[in-house]
mmCIF file of C-alpha atoms in Angstrom:
data_model
loop_
_atom_site.group_PDB
_atom_site.id
_atom_site.type_symbol
_atom_site.label_atom_id
_atom_site.label_comp_id
_atom_site.label_asym_id
_atom_site.label_seq_id
_atom_site.Cartn_x
_atom_site.Cartn_y
_atom_site.Cartn_z
ATOM 1 C CA UNK A 22 72.336 -64.174 -7.545
ATOM 2 C CA UNK A 23 72.483 -62.457 -11.054
ATOM 3 C CA UNK A 24 69.219 -61.749 -13.250
ATOM 4 C CA UNK A 25 69.875 -64.501 -15.503
ATOM 5 C CA UNK A 26 70.622 -67.220 -12.765
ATOM 6 C CA UNK A 27 67.133 -65.837 -11.066
ATOM 7 C CA UNK A 28 65.055 -66.290 -14.183
ATOM 8 C CA UNK A 29 66.597 -69.483 -14.662
ATOM 9 C CA UNK A 30 65.823 -70.808 -11.120
ATOM 10 C CA UNK A 31 62.123 -69.246 -11.335
ATOM 11 C CA UNK A 32 61.295 -71.012 -14.808
ATOM 12 C CA UNK A 33 62.609 -74.093 -13.687
ATOM 13 C CA UNK A 34 60.390 -74.215 -10.378
ATOM 14 C CA UNK A 35 57.367 -73.239 -12.663
ATOM 15 C CA UNK A 36 58.040 -76.115 -14.884
ATOM 16 C CA UNK A 37 58.938 -78.956 -12.682
ATOM 17 C CA UNK A 38 56.751 -81.662 -12.740
ATOM 18 C CA UNK A 39 54.374 -81.920 -9.764
ATOM 19 C CA UNK A 40 54.642 -85.237 -7.563
ATOM 20 C CA UNK A 41 51.293 -87.158 -8.012
ATOM 21 C CA UNK A 42 49.529 -84.364 -9.549
ATOM 22 C CA UNK A 43 48.333 -83.880 -13.238
ATOM 23 C CA UNK A 44 48.527 -80.046 -13.328
ATOM 24 C CA UNK A 45 51.866 -77.855 -13.372
ATOM 25 C CA UNK A 46 52.792 -76.336 -10.257
ATOM 26 C CA UNK A 47 51.055 -73.102 -9.186
ATOM 27 C CA UNK A 48 47.683 -74.274 -10.694
ATOM 28 C CA UNK A 49 49.123 -74.062 -14.397
ATOM 29 C CA UNK A 50 47.773 -76.630 -16.892
ATOM 30 C CA UNK A 51 50.006 -74.997 -19.595
ATOM 31 C CA UNK A 52 51.913 -77.118 -21.715
ATOM 32 C CA UNK A 53 55.325 -75.373 -21.210
ATOM 33 C CA UNK A 54 57.187 -77.893 -23.665
ATOM 34 C CA UNK A 55 55.299 -75.968 -26.540
ATOM 35 C CA UNK A 56 56.430 -72.239 -26.812
ATOM 36 C CA UNK A 57 57.534 -70.174 -29.658
ATOM 37 C CA UNK A 58 59.775 -67.603 -27.547
ATOM 38 C CA UNK A 59 62.590 -68.516 -25.201
ATOM 39 C CA UNK A 60 60.984 -69.226 -21.650
ATOM 40 C CA UNK A 61 63.517 -67.091 -20.013
ATOM 41 C CA UNK A 62 62.247 -64.071 -21.711
ATOM 42 C CA UNK A 63 59.254 -64.671 -19.311
ATOM 43 C CA UNK A 64 59.589 -62.654 -15.894
ATOM 44 C CA UNK A 65 57.645 -62.356 -12.966
ATOM 45 C CA UNK A 66 55.700 -59.017 -13.042
ATOM 46 C CA UNK A 67 55.063 -59.494 -8.981
ATOM 47 C CA UNK A 68 51.357 -60.268 -8.920
ATOM 48 C CA UNK A 69 50.121 -64.234 -9.091
ATOM 49 C CA UNK A 70 48.134 -65.908 -11.536
ATOM 50 C CA UNK A 71 44.786 -63.343 -11.850
ATOM 51 C CA UNK A 72 46.322 -61.193 -8.951
ATOM 52 C CA UNK A 73 45.257 -58.336 -11.312
ATOM 53 C CA UNK A 74 41.280 -59.561 -11.908
ATOM 54 C CA UNK A 75 40.047 -59.507 -15.284
ATOM 55 C CA UNK A 76 36.421 -58.330 -15.762
ATOM 56 C CA UNK A 77 34.339 -60.931 -17.080
ATOM 57 C CA UNK A 78 31.025 -59.759 -16.205
ATOM 58 C CA UNK A 79 31.333 -56.128 -17.310
ATOM 59 C CA UNK A 80 28.388 -53.743 -16.491
ATOM 60 C CA UNK A 81 27.486 -50.518 -18.402
ATOM 61 C CA UNK A 82 25.758 -47.236 -17.964
ATOM 62 C CA UNK A 83 24.722 -44.377 -20.017
ATOM 63 C CA UNK A 84 26.831 -41.421 -20.978
ATOM 64 C CA UNK A 85 24.704 -39.283 -18.962
ATOM 65 C CA UNK A 86 25.792 -41.213 -15.762
ATOM 66 C CA UNK A 87 29.275 -41.673 -16.581
ATOM 67 C CA UNK A 88 29.978 -37.964 -16.830
ATOM 68 C CA UNK A 89 29.102 -37.750 -13.089
ATOM 69 C CA UNK A 90 32.719 -39.621 -12.689
ATOM 70 C CA UNK A 91 34.741 -39.117 -16.010
ATOM 71 C CA UNK A 92 36.480 -35.910 -16.591
ATOM 72 C CA UNK A 93 36.802 -34.430 -20.349
ATOM 73 C CA UNK A 94 40.614 -35.698 -20.875
ATOM 74 C CA UNK A 95 40.312 -39.029 -19.344
ATOM 75 C CA UNK A 96 41.338 -41.639 -21.922
ATOM 76 C CA UNK A 97 39.002 -44.122 -23.111
ATOM 77 C CA UNK A 98 38.936 -46.989 -25.603
ATOM 78 C CA UNK A 99 36.428 -47.375 -28.066
ATOM 79 C CA UNK A 100 34.829 -50.197 -29.719
ATOM 80 C CA UNK A 101 32.365 -49.197 -32.404
ATOM 81 C CA UNK A 102 30.282 -52.025 -33.676
ATOM 82 C CA UNK A 103 27.964 -49.606 -35.685
ATOM 83 C CA UNK A 104 24.533 -50.201 -33.484
ATOM 84 C CA UNK A 105 26.667 -51.184 -30.690
ATOM 85 C CA UNK A 106 29.351 -48.766 -29.190
ATOM 86 C CA UNK A 107 31.095 -49.128 -25.820
ATOM 87 C CA UNK A 108 33.640 -46.919 -23.979
ATOM 88 C CA UNK A 109 36.349 -48.577 -21.679
ATOM 89 C CA UNK A 110 37.801 -45.800 -19.508
ATOM 90 C CA UNK A 111 41.619 -46.406 -18.597
ATOM 91 C CA UNK A 112 40.600 -45.358 -14.736
ATOM 92 C CA UNK A 113 39.228 -48.931 -14.925
ATOM 93 C CA UNK A 114 41.439 -50.760 -17.073
ATOM 94 C CA UNK A 115 44.641 -49.886 -15.479
ATOM 95 C CA UNK A 116 43.322 -51.589 -12.376
ATOM 96 C CA UNK A 117 42.278 -54.794 -14.524
ATOM 97 C CA UNK A 118 44.044 -54.592 -17.854
ATOM 98 C CA UNK A 119 41.551 -57.321 -19.472
ATOM 99 C CA UNK A 120 37.416 -56.841 -20.084
ATOM 100 C CA UNK A 121 35.984 -60.226 -21.651
ATOM 101 C CA UNK A 122 32.925 -58.466 -23.240
ATOM 102 C CA UNK A 123 30.703 -58.708 -26.203
ATOM 103 C CA UNK A 124 30.142 -55.920 -28.504
ATOM 104 C CA UNK A 125 27.228 -56.314 -31.200
ATOM 105 C CA UNK A 126 27.386 -59.805 -31.792
ATOM 106 C CA UNK A 127 31.019 -60.252 -31.194
ATOM 107 C CA UNK A 128 32.849 -61.468 -28.381
ATOM 108 C CA UNK A 129 36.127 -59.315 -27.489
ATOM 109 C CA UNK A 130 38.831 -58.568 -25.185
ATOM 110 C CA UNK A 131 39.742 -55.099 -24.502
ATOM 111 C CA UNK A 132 43.434 -54.942 -22.864
ATOM 112 C CA UNK A 133 45.643 -52.562 -21.723
ATOM 113 C CA UNK A 134 49.203 -52.765 -20.607
ATOM 114 C CA UNK A 135 50.193 -49.629 -18.819
ATOM 115 C CA UNK A 136 53.954 -50.459 -18.860
ATOM 116 C CA UNK A 137 53.912 -50.391 -22.846
ATOM 117 C CA UNK A 138 50.958 -48.277 -23.138
ATOM 118 C CA UNK A 139 49.419 -50.886 -25.430
ATOM 119 C CA UNK A 140 45.443 -50.682 -25.387
ATOM 120 C CA UNK A 141 44.391 -53.492 -27.501
ATOM 121 C CA UNK A 142 41.355 -55.343 -28.588
ATOM 122 C CA UNK A 143 40.801 -58.852 -29.906
ATOM 123 C CA UNK A 144 37.969 -61.066 -31.149
ATOM 124 C CA UNK A 145 37.949 -63.917 -28.531
ATOM 125 C CA UNK A 146 36.958 -66.436 -31.234
ATOM 126 C CA UNK A 147 39.390 -69.204 -32.279
ATOM 127 C CA UNK A 148 38.489 -72.326 -34.132
ATOM 128 C CA UNK A 149 34.962 -72.008 -33.207
ATOM 129 C CA UNK A 150 35.623 -71.516 -29.585
ATOM 130 C CA UNK A 151 35.111 -68.510 -27.454
ATOM 131 C CA UNK A 152 37.947 -67.774 -25.201
ATOM 132 C CA UNK A 153 38.425 -65.764 -22.167
ATOM 133 C CA UNK A 154 41.362 -64.335 -20.811
ATOM 134 C CA UNK A 155 43.104 -63.807 -17.778
ATOM 135 C CA UNK A 156 46.653 -62.042 -16.587
ATOM 136 C CA UNK A 157 49.129 -64.825 -15.597
ATOM 137 C CA UNK A 158 51.313 -62.018 -13.330
ATOM 138 C CA UNK A 159 54.048 -62.390 -15.944
ATOM 139 C CA UNK A 160 55.564 -59.824 -18.437
ATOM 140 C CA UNK A 161 57.602 -60.473 -21.489
ATOM 141 C CA UNK A 162 59.777 -57.221 -22.572
ATOM 142 C CA UNK A 163 57.717 -55.310 -20.035
ATOM 143 C CA UNK A 164 54.444 -56.195 -21.839
ATOM 144 C CA UNK A 165 51.344 -58.188 -20.065
ATOM 145 C CA UNK A 166 51.244 -62.046 -20.944
ATOM 146 C CA UNK A 167 47.562 -63.178 -21.152
ATOM 147 C CA UNK A 168 46.191 -66.633 -20.649
ATOM 148 C CA UNK A 169 42.908 -68.150 -21.875
ATOM 149 C CA UNK A 170 41.328 -70.279 -19.426
ATOM 150 C CA UNK A 171 39.796 -72.609 -22.058
ATOM 151 C CA UNK A 172 43.371 -74.368 -22.796
ATOM 152 C CA UNK A 173 45.753 -72.093 -20.260
ATOM 153 C CA UNK A 174 47.816 -71.202 -23.270
ATOM 154 C CA UNK A 175 49.772 -67.817 -22.791
ATOM 155 C CA UNK A 176 49.439 -65.186 -24.829
ATOM 156 C CA UNK A 177 51.345 -61.691 -25.782
ATOM 157 C CA UNK A 178 49.169 -59.018 -25.378
ATOM 158 C CA UNK A 179 51.417 -56.315 -27.577
ATOM 159 C CA UNK A 180 50.998 -58.789 -30.748
ATOM 160 C CA UNK A 181 48.175 -60.863 -29.961
ATOM 161 C CA UNK A 182 50.247 -64.325 -30.528
ATOM 162 C CA UNK A 183 50.301 -67.467 -28.620
ATOM 163 C CA UNK A 184 53.771 -67.888 -27.455
ATOM 164 C CA UNK A 185 53.001 -70.801 -24.588
ATOM 165 C CA UNK A 186 50.991 -73.783 -24.647
ATOM 166 C CA UNK A 187 48.268 -75.606 -26.966
ATOM 167 C CA UNK A 188 47.969 -72.446 -29.041
ATOM 168 C CA UNK A 189 51.772 -71.348 -29.311
ATOM 169 C CA UNK A 190 51.784 -69.654 -33.120
ATOM 170 C CA UNK A 191 48.469 -68.956 -33.250
ATOM 171 C CA UNK A 192 47.198 -65.199 -33.809
ATOM 172 C CA UNK A 193 44.302 -63.420 -32.234
ATOM 173 C CA UNK A 194 42.343 -60.970 -34.528
ATOM 174 C CA UNK A 195 42.679 -57.280 -33.625
ATOM 175 C CA UNK A 196 39.661 -54.997 -33.459
ATOM 176 C CA UNK A 197 40.013 -51.334 -33.773
ATOM 177 C CA UNK A 198 39.655 -49.948 -30.067
ATOM 178 C CA UNK A 199 41.256 -46.256 -30.294
ATOM 179 C CA UNK A 200 41.943 -44.443 -27.550
ATOM 180 C CA UNK A 201 40.074 -40.481 -27.319
ATOM 181 C CA UNK A 202 39.250 -38.118 -24.797
ATOM 182 C CA UNK A 203 35.825 -38.757 -22.683
ATOM 183 C CA UNK A 204 34.934 -35.597 -24.003
ATOM 184 C CA UNK A 205 35.354 -36.468 -27.797
ATOM 185 C CA UNK A 206 33.545 -39.668 -26.833
ATOM 186 C CA UNK A 207 30.407 -38.341 -25.104
ATOM 187 C CA UNK A 208 30.043 -35.575 -27.826
ATOM 188 C CA UNK A 209 30.297 -38.235 -30.798
ATOM 189 C CA UNK A 210 28.189 -41.086 -29.057
ATOM 190 C CA UNK A 211 25.751 -39.300 -26.200
ATOM 191 C CA UNK A 212 23.579 -42.549 -26.633
ATOM 192 C CA UNK A 213 26.569 -45.019 -25.965
ATOM 193 C CA UNK A 214 27.348 -47.500 -23.097
ATOM 194 C CA UNK A 215 30.247 -46.740 -20.760
ATOM 195 C CA UNK A 216 31.832 -49.407 -18.496
ATOM 196 C CA UNK A 217 30.804 -49.008 -15.159
ATOM 197 C CA UNK A 218 32.822 -48.642 -11.875
ATOM 198 C CA UNK A 219 30.583 -51.274 -10.565
ATOM 199 C CA UNK A 220 33.205 -54.154 -11.186
ATOM 200 C CA UNK A 221 32.698 -56.123 -8.067
ATOM 201 C CA UNK A 222 36.165 -55.261 -6.872
ATOM 202 C CA UNK A 223 37.163 -52.359 -4.526
ATOM 203 C CA UNK A 224 39.655 -50.279 -6.557
ATOM 204 C CA UNK A 225 40.586 -46.566 -6.244
ATOM 205 C CA UNK A 226 39.189 -45.802 -9.935
ATOM 206 C CA UNK A 227 40.503 -42.622 -10.931
ATOM 207 C CA UNK A 228 43.701 -42.820 -9.141
ATOM 208 C CA UNK A 229 47.024 -43.806 -11.244
ATOM 209 C CA UNK A 230 49.034 -46.500 -9.593
ATOM 210 C CA UNK A 231 52.102 -45.713 -12.138
ATOM 211 C CA UNK A 232 52.799 -41.999 -11.012
ATOM 212 C CA UNK A 233 55.356 -40.471 -13.062
ATOM 213 C CA UNK A 234 56.070 -43.681 -15.242
ATOM 214 C CA UNK A 235 56.033 -42.035 -18.839
ATOM 215 C CA UNK A 236 57.833 -38.511 -17.684
ATOM 216 C CA UNK A 237 60.617 -37.937 -20.016
ATOM 217 C CA UNK A 238 63.181 -38.434 -17.029
ATOM 218 C CA UNK A 239 62.176 -42.099 -16.509
ATOM 219 C CA UNK A 240 64.724 -44.615 -17.362
ATOM 220 C CA UNK A 241 63.953 -47.583 -19.247
ATOM 221 C CA UNK A 242 61.416 -49.427 -17.466
ATOM 222 C CA UNK A 243 62.425 -51.906 -14.729
ATOM 223 C CA UNK A 244 61.048 -55.059 -16.524
ATOM 224 C CA UNK A 245 62.510 -54.419 -19.960
ATOM 225 C CA UNK A 246 65.760 -56.678 -20.515
ATOM 226 C CA UNK A 247 66.065 -56.095 -24.220
ATOM 227 C CA UNK A 248 68.608 -54.192 -26.177
ATOM 228 C CA UNK A 249 67.155 -50.480 -26.538
ATOM 229 C CA UNK A 250 66.216 -49.316 -29.782
ATOM 230 C CA UNK A 251 67.738 -45.720 -29.821
ATOM 231 C CA UNK A 252 66.040 -44.544 -32.950
ATOM 232 C CA UNK A 253 63.414 -42.758 -30.675
ATOM 233 C CA UNK A 254 62.915 -41.588 -26.842
ATOM 234 C CA UNK A 255 62.079 -45.131 -25.175
ATOM 235 C CA UNK A 256 58.703 -43.507 -23.639
ATOM 236 C CA UNK A 257 57.817 -41.526 -27.092
ATOM 237 C CA UNK A 258 54.278 -42.813 -27.996
ATOM 238 C CA UNK A 259 54.074 -43.785 -31.442
ATOM 239 C CA UNK A 260 51.069 -44.886 -33.732
ATOM 240 C CA UNK A 261 52.144 -48.527 -34.026
ATOM 241 C CA UNK A 262 50.688 -49.968 -37.443
ATOM 242 C CA UNK A 263 51.140 -53.128 -39.045
ATOM 243 C CA UNK A 264 49.595 -54.045 -42.723
ATOM 244 C CA UNK A 265 50.670 -56.624 -44.554
ATOM 245 C CA UNK A 266 54.478 -56.883 -44.603
ATOM 246 C CA UNK A 267 54.925 -53.586 -43.470
ATOM 247 C CA UNK A 268 55.662 -52.471 -39.874
ATOM 248 C CA UNK A 269 55.633 -48.793 -39.432
ATOM 249 C CA UNK A 270 55.797 -46.055 -36.297
ATOM 250 C CA UNK A 271 54.682 -42.519 -36.693
ATOM 251 C CA UNK A 272 56.159 -40.795 -33.815
ATOM 252 C CA UNK A 273 53.458 -38.460 -31.658
ATOM 253 C CA UNK A 274 56.129 -35.695 -31.502
ATOM 254 C CA UNK A 275 56.261 -35.468 -35.551
ATOM 255 C CA UNK A 276 52.150 -36.089 -35.654
ATOM 256 C CA UNK A 277 51.909 -33.303 -33.149
ATOM 257 C CA UNK A 278 53.401 -30.747 -35.483
ATOM 258 C CA UNK A 279 51.806 -32.265 -38.537
ATOM 259 C CA UNK A 280 48.423 -33.171 -37.475
ATOM 260 C CA UNK A 281 47.679 -35.287 -40.728
ATOM 261 C CA UNK A 282 49.636 -37.972 -42.771
ATOM 262 C CA UNK A 283 48.226 -39.199 -45.855
ATOM 263 C CA UNK A 284 50.159 -42.396 -46.875
ATOM 264 C CA UNK A 285 50.107 -45.643 -48.687
ATOM 265 C CA UNK A 286 50.630 -48.765 -46.613
ATOM 266 C CA UNK A 287 50.847 -52.408 -48.098
ATOM 267 C CA UNK A 288 48.770 -50.922 -51.187
ATOM 268 C CA UNK A 289 46.019 -49.435 -49.061
ATOM 269 C CA UNK A 290 45.566 -45.414 -48.967
ATOM 270 C CA UNK A 291 45.497 -44.523 -45.221
ATOM 271 C CA UNK A 292 45.450 -41.396 -43.270
ATOM 272 C CA UNK A 293 46.613 -40.738 -39.795
ATOM 273 C CA UNK A 294 44.893 -37.826 -37.833
ATOM 274 C CA UNK A 295 45.983 -36.767 -34.544
ATOM 275 C CA UNK A 296 44.723 -33.803 -31.908
ATOM 276 C CA UNK A 297 45.148 -32.775 -28.550
ATOM 277 C CA UNK A 298 43.072 -33.289 -25.528
ATOM 278 C CA UNK A 299 43.439 -36.678 -23.816
ATOM 279 C CA UNK A 300 45.571 -36.871 -20.620
ATOM 280 C CA UNK A 301 48.265 -39.754 -20.142
ATOM 281 C CA UNK A 302 46.801 -42.405 -17.741
ATOM 282 C CA UNK A 303 50.037 -42.846 -16.440
ATOM 283 C CA UNK A 304 51.755 -39.503 -15.615
ATOM 284 C CA UNK A 305 49.876 -37.652 -12.504
ATOM 285 C CA UNK A 306 48.537 -39.370 -9.223
ATOM 286 C CA UNK A 307 45.102 -38.522 -10.879
ATOM 287 C CA UNK A 308 44.676 -39.739 -14.229
ATOM 288 C CA UNK A 309 42.453 -36.698 -15.287
ATOM 289 C CA UNK A 310 45.395 -34.589 -14.054
ATOM 290 C CA UNK A 311 47.669 -36.054 -16.537
ATOM 291 C CA UNK A 312 49.513 -33.939 -19.043
ATOM 292 C CA UNK A 313 48.041 -33.676 -22.618
ATOM 293 C CA UNK A 314 49.739 -36.322 -24.946
ATOM 294 C CA UNK A 315 47.424 -36.435 -27.800
ATOM 295 C CA UNK A 316 45.416 -38.964 -29.516
ATOM 296 C CA UNK A 317 45.069 -40.491 -32.956
ATOM 297 C CA UNK A 318 42.771 -42.112 -35.584
ATOM 298 C CA UNK A 319 44.108 -44.510 -38.423
ATOM 299 C CA UNK A 320 41.829 -44.906 -41.298
ATOM 300 C CA UNK A 321 41.287 -45.957 -45.136
ATOM 301 C CA UNK A 322 41.152 -43.098 -47.190
ATOM 302 C CA UNK A 323 38.629 -44.541 -49.783
ATOM 303 C CA UNK A 324 34.858 -43.308 -49.342
ATOM 304 C CA UNK A 325 32.453 -44.952 -51.824
ATOM 305 C CA UNK A 326 35.296 -45.701 -54.587
ATOM 306 C CA UNK A 327 36.898 -42.000 -54.258
ATOM 307 C CA UNK A 328 40.364 -41.627 -52.379
ATOM 308 C CA UNK A 329 40.414 -38.743 -49.962
ATOM 309 C CA UNK A 330 43.448 -36.293 -49.153
ATOM 310 C CA UNK A 331 43.193 -34.863 -45.829
ATOM 311 C CA UNK A 332 44.510 -31.741 -44.175
ATOM 312 C CA UNK A 333 44.212 -29.909 -40.998
ATOM 313 C CA UNK A 334 40.795 -27.961 -40.347
ATOM 314 C CA UNK A 335 39.925 -25.702 -37.674
ATOM 315 C CA UNK A 336 39.531 -26.291 -34.101
ATOM 316 C CA UNK A 337 41.342 -30.086 -34.242
ATOM 317 C CA UNK A 338 39.001 -31.143 -37.196
ATOM 318 C CA UNK A 339 40.060 -32.070 -40.581
ATOM 319 C CA UNK A 340 39.234 -31.493 -44.213
ATOM 320 C CA UNK A 341 39.269 -33.402 -47.233
ATOM 321 C CA UNK A 342 40.523 -31.568 -50.313
ATOM 322 C CA UNK A 343 38.071 -33.287 -52.735
ATOM 323 C CA UNK A 344 34.610 -32.597 -51.329
ATOM 324 C CA UNK A 345 36.095 -29.975 -48.428
ATOM 325 C CA UNK A 346 33.580 -31.858 -45.699
ATOM 326 C CA UNK A 347 35.085 -31.659 -42.228
ATOM 327 C CA UNK A 348 35.631 -34.814 -40.460
ATOM 328 C CA UNK A 349 36.632 -35.415 -36.717
ATOM 329 C CA UNK A 350 39.309 -37.737 -34.795
ATOM 330 C CA UNK A 351 36.961 -40.405 -34.773
ATOM 331 C CA UNK A 352 36.704 -40.470 -38.768
ATOM 332 C CA UNK A 353 33.229 -39.032 -39.028
ATOM 333 C CA UNK A 354 32.324 -36.395 -41.503
ATOM 334 C CA UNK A 355 30.598 -33.709 -39.039
ATOM 335 C CA UNK A 356 29.766 -30.997 -42.007
ATOM 336 C CA UNK A 357 29.937 -30.787 -46.089
ATOM 337 C CA UNK A 358 28.829 -32.965 -48.725
ATOM 338 C CA UNK A 359 29.899 -35.803 -47.088
ATOM 339 C CA UNK A 360 27.895 -35.295 -43.619
ATOM 340 C CA UNK A 361 27.498 -38.556 -41.788
ATOM 341 C CA UNK A 362 29.944 -40.618 -43.755
ATOM 342 C CA UNK A 363 32.077 -42.623 -41.779
ATOM 343 C CA UNK A 364 35.871 -43.696 -42.676
ATOM 344 C CA UNK A 365 37.043 -47.407 -42.419
ATOM 345 C CA UNK A 366 39.147 -47.571 -38.816
ATOM 346 C CA UNK A 367 42.301 -49.502 -39.137
ATOM 347 C CA UNK A 368 43.508 -51.155 -35.850
ATOM 348 C CA UNK A 369 46.658 -49.759 -34.405
ATOM 349 C CA UNK A 370 47.943 -48.662 -31.066
ATOM 350 C CA UNK A 371 49.471 -45.949 -29.480
ATOM 351 C CA UNK A 372 52.636 -47.850 -27.776
ATOM 352 C CA UNK A 373 55.745 -46.817 -26.034
ATOM 353 C CA UNK A 374 58.502 -46.970 -28.514
ATOM 354 C CA UNK A 375 60.555 -49.023 -26.661
ATOM 355 C CA UNK A 376 57.919 -51.838 -26.601
ATOM 356 C CA UNK A 377 56.966 -51.443 -30.569
ATOM 357 C CA UNK A 378 60.634 -51.923 -31.166
ATOM 358 C CA UNK A 379 61.161 -54.919 -29.152
ATOM 359 C CA UNK A 380 58.112 -56.740 -30.589
ATOM 360 C CA UNK A 381 58.951 -55.649 -34.183
ATOM 361 C CA UNK A 382 62.686 -54.823 -34.527
ATOM 362 C CA UNK A 383 62.129 -54.609 -38.291
ATOM 363 C CA UNK A 384 59.853 -51.450 -37.572
ATOM 364 C CA UNK A 385 60.361 -48.356 -40.057
ATOM 365 C CA UNK A 386 60.018 -44.896 -38.260
ATOM 366 C CA UNK A 387 58.125 -42.620 -40.412
ATOM 367 C CA UNK A 388 58.750 -38.873 -39.936
#
């Protein structure tokens, strides 16, 4: 049986009416007649519904306790709501893919699809309702398809778009959740909280179940069936940025040389910062031993009505030409006249190129 016939049969079985039942087969209450993408693009990733369990009751520990089991180079996603700052280690997210949480007074979902390296956070509120997300066990263009438990609509993780069900065509609001090294986070936020390994599940946290996935010799991912965009290598990491009508990709291979890019996107003056020191979560068997792939920050360059211009400083820091203040990768001034000032973060991702190009074929590559 060829791939197309297999997918068609799978979807037919999924959508076939259940005799004498009000639900769709396999426990789905989703309205599959309402969708914004071809259903044949949605494939099984292997696990069943909630086979990869989301974390719905996250527990947290202080930085000093997390130091016992997190290595300096390990990647963590950061959500900073001012008085409430939390880190979500990829060594945990890689096994659960979704954490439903609240930071400050904002209900959020922190999500990670290892196959696309899409680490993204969303505001869980929609139409006055707080949604809780789980995993469908399905993929589209190799990316996690989530569902909300309130309506069982299906959502594309890479774009935050509802694609099947009641919320098809709706859009979740992104929240900035940059990936930085544990050492960077711990130094910047010594009093913050860190997602605990006490999740209620038994998993080998710290191990990588996708060993070697993003090495240069890796072919196109097995679940990816779109036409490949060869402008960049498939597994190249890019700063994935969408502002207004502009969709951009800044390759890490370029950023590693430049370290700083001052740009204007959709009428906003922005800066992209890049620094080494973070391990790939999908390289080595032990996440902490993954090769250094670098980390990024994207910010508005406007501070108190002044537009700053940035350049590389010393020891993976950055300096603005206007005041001579020194800044770190998290957009905080660590010395100089603007000491303590914070740049406004702009949500972005560090996606694999193949995924960003598949979902945003109109993307411009910035070199």
